[in-house]
Amino acid sequence: MSEKKRPVAVIDSGLGGISVLNHLLTQLPNEDFVYFGDTANAPYGSKNTEDVLELTVRNIRMLAEKYFAKAVVIACNTATGAAAEKCRELFTNMPIIGIEPAIKPAVTKSGKDDPKVLVMATPLTLSQEKFVHLAEKYNPNADLIPLPCPGLSQVIEEGADEKKVNALLKKLFADIDCENIDAVVLGCTHYPLVSDSISKYFAGAVIYDGGLGTAVQTKRRLSELNLLENGTEKGKLTIINSSEDKNFEILARRYIEICS
Ligand code: DGL
């Protein structure tokens, strides 16, 4: 198979990466995609760096060997933080694009010198040193409020029942001065799937996530490496997961529909 015809792999711990896949499908309509959710090992956010690194290496190797992926998009902030750098060293013949919390636009585009920025992410993402440096680098005056959201990705994996999502958000935001937040960063790819519920709490804030930026970056990398599929036919989407849960594909396709 010619290199250009090979699929782009998109990986996450579960369904969260669908929020990135949606942008990829729009940006790259002629590419074939293999979406992989590591449901047998989810959630990643409460694991340690070494475990998430090991799982991510294993998953990328499987997608390269079994599906002949020409590129991998790590559509998971937690896995990008824990594993992207190391994976780029290990898989040198394949571009690896990772998503990161959209801290830069959130701290620089609010129109304020010292914006209050709420960063919702998994415990593991927020524990990473890199995360603090990102904010310092782009706007040291920004007031960054990290909010670990344990449990939120699981509720979304189960279908995002509105009552359950709202009950959990109410608890998570109990100590947050929501009215005075200027920007909210959805630093986990699951959260954009419930952004309507989240945005209700933040009338005065702009909500950011890194999905579109990651899709644009993927297109740029494929183009630079002359790996873009140049046919005009709509690409094929394959959806798989590590626990062989049949419901996974049904839910994934539902989330694709809701978001598009
Ligand atoms: N979707 C993942 C992220 O972007 C993590 C969810 C999980 O904890 O598994 O960080």
Short mmCIF file of N, CA and C in Angstrom, two decimals, residues 101-193:
data_model
loop_
_atom_site.label_atom_id
_atom_site.label_comp_id
_atom_site.label_asym_id
_atom_site.label_seq_id
_atom_site.Cartn_x
_atom_site.Cartn_y
_atom_site.Cartn_z
N PRO A 101 -3.29 21.16 26.60
CA PRO A 101 -4.30 22.12 27.05
C PRO A 101 -4.08 23.48 26.38
N ALA A 102 -5.16 24.12 25.92
CA ALA A 102 -5.06 25.37 25.16
C ALA A 102 -4.80 26.56 26.07
N ILE A 103 -3.69 26.48 26.81
CA ILE A 103 -3.35 27.53 27.78
C ILE A 103 -2.98 28.83 27.06
N LYS A 104 -2.24 28.73 25.97
CA LYS A 104 -1.74 29.94 25.31
C LYS A 104 -2.86 30.90 24.90
N PRO A 105 -3.85 30.45 24.09
CA PRO A 105 -4.91 31.40 23.75
C PRO A 105 -5.68 31.88 24.98
N ALA A 106 -5.86 31.00 25.95
CA ALA A 106 -6.66 31.38 27.12
C ALA A 106 -6.00 32.49 27.93
N VAL A 107 -4.67 32.48 28.04
CA VAL A 107 -4.00 33.50 28.86
C VAL A 107 -3.65 34.75 28.06
N THR A 108 -3.73 34.67 26.73
CA THR A 108 -3.31 35.82 25.93
C THR A 108 -4.45 36.53 25.19
N LYS A 109 -5.59 35.86 25.03
CA LYS A 109 -6.62 36.45 24.16
C LYS A 109 -7.85 36.98 24.88
N SER A 110 -7.82 37.05 26.19
CA SER A 110 -9.06 37.43 26.88
C SER A 110 -9.28 38.94 26.86
N GLY A 111 -8.24 39.69 26.47
CA GLY A 111 -8.36 41.15 26.49
C GLY A 111 -7.95 41.74 27.84
N LYS A 112 -7.63 40.88 28.80
CA LYS A 112 -7.19 41.35 30.12
C LYS A 112 -5.72 41.04 30.32
N ASP A 113 -5.03 41.87 31.11
CA ASP A 113 -3.62 41.61 31.41
C ASP A 113 -3.45 40.42 32.34
N ASP A 114 -4.40 40.35 33.29
CA ASP A 114 -4.30 39.32 34.33
C ASP A 114 -5.58 38.47 34.39
N PRO A 115 -5.86 37.77 33.30
CA PRO A 115 -7.11 37.00 33.27
C PRO A 115 -7.13 35.87 34.28
N LYS A 116 -8.34 35.59 34.77
CA LYS A 116 -8.53 34.41 35.64
C LYS A 116 -8.91 33.25 34.74
N VAL A 117 -8.04 32.25 34.73
CA VAL A 117 -8.23 31.15 33.78
C VAL A 117 -8.41 29.82 34.53
N LEU A 118 -9.56 29.24 34.36
CA LEU A 118 -9.82 27.94 34.99
C LEU A 118 -9.36 26.83 34.04
N VAL A 119 -8.51 25.94 34.55
CA VAL A 119 -8.04 24.85 33.70
C VAL A 119 -8.59 23.52 34.22
N MET A 120 -9.53 22.96 33.47
CA MET A 120 -10.11 21.67 33.84
C MET A 120 -9.31 20.57 33.14
N ALA A 121 -8.81 19.62 33.91
CA ALA A 121 -8.03 18.54 33.30
C ALA A 121 -7.97 17.37 34.28
N THR A 122 -7.28 16.31 33.86
CA THR A 122 -7.17 15.15 34.75
C THR A 122 -6.10 15.43 35.81
N PRO A 123 -6.15 14.71 36.94
CA PRO A 123 -5.12 14.90 37.96
C PRO A 123 -3.70 14.74 37.40
N LEU A 124 -3.49 13.75 36.52
CA LEU A 124 -2.13 13.53 36.00
C LEU A 124 -1.66 14.70 35.12
N THR A 125 -2.53 15.22 34.27
CA THR A 125 -2.14 16.37 33.43
C THR A 125 -1.75 17.55 34.31
N LEU A 126 -2.55 17.82 35.33
CA LEU A 126 -2.29 19.00 36.15
C LEU A 126 -1.07 18.83 37.05
N SER A 127 -0.65 17.59 37.26
CA SER A 127 0.52 17.38 38.13
C SER A 127 1.82 17.59 37.36
N GLN A 128 1.73 17.72 36.04
CA GLN A 128 2.96 17.81 35.27
C GLN A 128 3.56 19.21 35.27
N GLU A 129 4.83 19.28 35.51
CA GLU A 129 5.54 20.55 35.64
C GLU A 129 5.38 21.42 34.40
N LYS A 130 5.39 20.76 33.25
CA LYS A 130 5.27 21.42 31.97
C LYS A 130 4.05 22.36 31.92
N PHE A 131 2.99 21.93 32.60
CA PHE A 131 1.74 22.64 32.60
C PHE A 131 1.90 24.06 33.21
N VAL A 132 2.60 24.14 34.33
CA VAL A 132 2.81 25.44 34.99
C VAL A 132 3.66 26.34 34.10
N HIS A 133 4.70 25.77 33.48
CA HIS A 133 5.60 26.55 32.64
C HIS A 133 4.91 27.15 31.43
N LEU A 134 3.91 26.42 30.91
CA LEU A 134 3.18 26.93 29.75
C LEU A 134 2.57 28.29 30.05
N ALA A 135 1.91 28.40 31.20
CA ALA A 135 1.26 29.66 31.57
C ALA A 135 2.28 30.75 31.81
N GLU A 136 3.36 30.41 32.54
CA GLU A 136 4.42 31.40 32.84
C GLU A 136 5.01 31.95 31.56
N LYS A 137 5.19 31.07 30.60
CA LYS A 137 5.82 31.45 29.34
C LYS A 137 4.98 32.47 28.58
N TYR A 138 3.68 32.27 28.54
CA TYR A 138 2.83 33.12 27.69
C TYR A 138 2.24 34.33 28.41
N ASN A 139 1.97 34.23 29.70
CA ASN A 139 1.48 35.38 30.46
C ASN A 139 1.66 35.14 31.95
N PRO A 140 2.80 35.62 32.49
CA PRO A 140 3.07 35.38 33.91
C PRO A 140 2.05 36.05 34.84
N ASN A 141 1.28 37.02 34.32
CA ASN A 141 0.29 37.70 35.16
C ASN A 141 -1.04 36.96 35.26
N ALA A 142 -1.20 35.97 34.40
CA ALA A 142 -2.48 35.25 34.41
C ALA A 142 -2.66 34.50 35.73
N ASP A 143 -3.89 34.50 36.20
CA ASP A 143 -4.19 33.76 37.42
C ASP A 143 -4.78 32.41 37.00
N LEU A 144 -3.94 31.40 37.08
CA LEU A 144 -4.33 30.07 36.61
C LEU A 144 -4.95 29.26 37.74
N ILE A 145 -6.15 28.78 37.54
CA ILE A 145 -6.81 28.00 38.59
C ILE A 145 -6.96 26.56 38.09
N PRO A 146 -6.06 25.66 38.53
CA PRO A 146 -6.16 24.27 38.06
C PRO A 146 -7.31 23.53 38.77
N LEU A 147 -8.13 22.85 38.01
CA LEU A 147 -9.23 22.10 38.60
C LEU A 147 -9.21 20.65 38.11
N PRO A 148 -8.63 19.76 38.94
CA PRO A 148 -8.67 18.34 38.55
C PRO A 148 -10.13 17.88 38.58
N CYS A 149 -10.52 17.10 37.59
CA CYS A 149 -11.93 16.67 37.49
C CYS A 149 -12.05 15.16 37.50
N PRO A 150 -11.66 14.51 38.61
CA PRO A 150 -11.77 13.05 38.63
C PRO A 150 -13.22 12.63 38.44
N GLY A 151 -13.43 11.61 37.65
CA GLY A 151 -14.79 11.08 37.48
C GLY A 151 -15.50 11.63 36.25
N LEU A 152 -15.10 12.81 35.78
CA LEU A 152 -15.86 13.41 34.67
C LEU A 152 -15.71 12.61 33.37
N SER A 153 -14.49 12.14 33.11
CA SER A 153 -14.32 11.39 31.86
C SER A 153 -15.12 10.08 31.90
N GLN A 154 -15.24 9.48 33.10
CA GLN A 154 -15.99 8.22 33.19
C GLN A 154 -17.47 8.42 32.90
N VAL A 155 -18.04 9.53 33.41
CA VAL A 155 -19.46 9.80 33.16
C VAL A 155 -19.69 9.98 31.66
N ILE A 156 -18.72 10.56 30.99
CA ILE A 156 -18.83 10.77 29.54
C ILE A 156 -18.68 9.43 28.80
N GLU A 157 -17.79 8.57 29.32
CA GLU A 157 -17.64 7.22 28.74
C GLU A 157 -18.96 6.44 28.81
N GLU A 158 -19.73 6.74 29.87
CA GLU A 158 -20.99 5.98 30.07
C GLU A 158 -22.14 6.59 29.28
N GLY A 159 -21.87 7.62 28.48
CA GLY A 159 -22.94 8.18 27.64
C GLY A 159 -23.35 9.59 28.02
N ALA A 160 -22.70 10.17 29.03
CA ALA A 160 -22.94 11.56 29.43
C ALA A 160 -24.40 11.83 29.78
N ASP A 161 -24.94 11.00 30.65
CA ASP A 161 -26.29 11.24 31.14
C ASP A 161 -26.36 12.66 31.75
N GLU A 162 -27.32 13.45 31.28
CA GLU A 162 -27.34 14.87 31.64
C GLU A 162 -27.39 15.10 33.16
N LYS A 163 -28.23 14.31 33.82
CA LYS A 163 -28.36 14.47 35.28
C LYS A 163 -27.04 14.18 35.98
N LYS A 164 -26.38 13.11 35.55
CA LYS A 164 -25.11 12.72 36.19
C LYS A 164 -24.03 13.78 35.92
N VAL A 165 -24.00 14.27 34.67
CA VAL A 165 -22.99 15.29 34.32
C VAL A 165 -23.22 16.54 35.17
N ASN A 166 -24.48 16.98 35.24
CA ASN A 166 -24.76 18.20 36.00
C ASN A 166 -24.47 18.06 37.48
N ALA A 167 -24.80 16.89 38.04
CA ALA A 167 -24.54 16.68 39.47
C ALA A 167 -23.04 16.74 39.75
N LEU A 168 -22.26 16.16 38.85
CA LEU A 168 -20.80 16.16 39.06
C LEU A 168 -20.22 17.56 38.86
N LEU A 169 -20.70 18.27 37.84
CA LEU A 169 -20.19 19.64 37.59
C LEU A 169 -20.49 20.54 38.80
N LYS A 170 -21.68 20.39 39.34
CA LYS A 170 -22.08 21.21 40.48
C LYS A 170 -21.08 21.02 41.63
N LYS A 171 -20.70 19.77 41.85
CA LYS A 171 -19.74 19.45 42.91
C LYS A 171 -18.36 20.05 42.57
N LEU A 172 -17.93 19.85 41.31
CA LEU A 172 -16.60 20.30 40.90
C LEU A 172 -16.47 21.82 40.99
N PHE A 173 -17.56 22.55 40.67
CA PHE A 173 -17.49 24.02 40.64
C PHE A 173 -17.90 24.67 41.96
N ALA A 174 -18.18 23.84 42.97
CA ALA A 174 -18.72 24.37 44.24
C ALA A 174 -17.85 25.48 44.82
N ASP A 175 -16.53 25.37 44.72
CA ASP A 175 -15.65 26.38 45.33
C ASP A 175 -15.09 27.36 44.30
N ILE A 176 -15.62 27.36 43.12
CA ILE A 176 -15.09 28.25 42.07
C ILE A 176 -15.99 29.48 41.94
N ASP A 177 -15.36 30.64 41.84
CA ASP A 177 -16.11 31.88 41.67
C ASP A 177 -16.43 32.03 40.16
N CYS A 178 -17.41 31.27 39.72
CA CYS A 178 -17.66 31.11 38.27
C CYS A 178 -17.89 32.44 37.55
N GLU A 179 -18.54 33.38 38.21
CA GLU A 179 -18.87 34.66 37.55
C GLU A 179 -17.63 35.46 37.18
N ASN A 180 -16.55 35.25 37.92
CA ASN A 180 -15.35 36.06 37.66
C ASN A 180 -14.26 35.33 36.87
N ILE A 181 -14.64 34.27 36.23
CA ILE A 181 -13.67 33.53 35.40
C ILE A 181 -13.71 34.12 33.99
N ASP A 182 -12.53 34.43 33.43
CA ASP A 182 -12.47 35.03 32.08
C ASP A 182 -12.35 33.97 30.98
N ALA A 183 -11.70 32.87 31.31
CA ALA A 183 -11.53 31.83 30.30
C ALA A 183 -11.51 30.46 30.98
N VAL A 184 -12.03 29.47 30.26
CA VAL A 184 -12.00 28.10 30.77
C VAL A 184 -11.27 27.25 29.74
N VAL A 185 -10.28 26.51 30.21
CA VAL A 185 -9.56 25.60 29.31
C VAL A 185 -10.07 24.18 29.56
N LEU A 186 -10.57 23.55 28.50
CA LEU A 186 -10.99 22.15 28.61
C LEU A 186 -9.75 21.31 28.28
N GLY A 187 -8.99 20.97 29.33
CA GLY A 187 -7.68 20.34 29.16
C GLY A 187 -7.74 18.83 29.17
N CYS A 188 -8.87 18.28 28.85
CA CYS A 188 -9.04 16.83 28.67
C CYS A 188 -9.98 16.68 27.50
N THR A 189 -9.66 15.79 26.58
CA THR A 189 -10.44 15.73 25.34
C THR A 189 -11.87 15.22 25.55
N HIS A 190 -12.14 14.64 26.69
CA HIS A 190 -13.53 14.23 26.97
C HIS A 190 -14.43 15.46 27.18
N TYR A 191 -13.89 16.51 27.79
CA TYR A 191 -14.75 17.60 28.26
C TYR A 191 -15.47 18.37 27.15
N PRO A 192 -14.88 18.57 25.97
CA PRO A 192 -15.65 19.27 24.91
C PRO A 192 -16.95 18.53 24.55
N LEU A 193 -17.00 17.23 24.86
CA LEU A 193 -18.22 16.47 24.56
C LEU A 193 -19.38 16.89 25.46
#
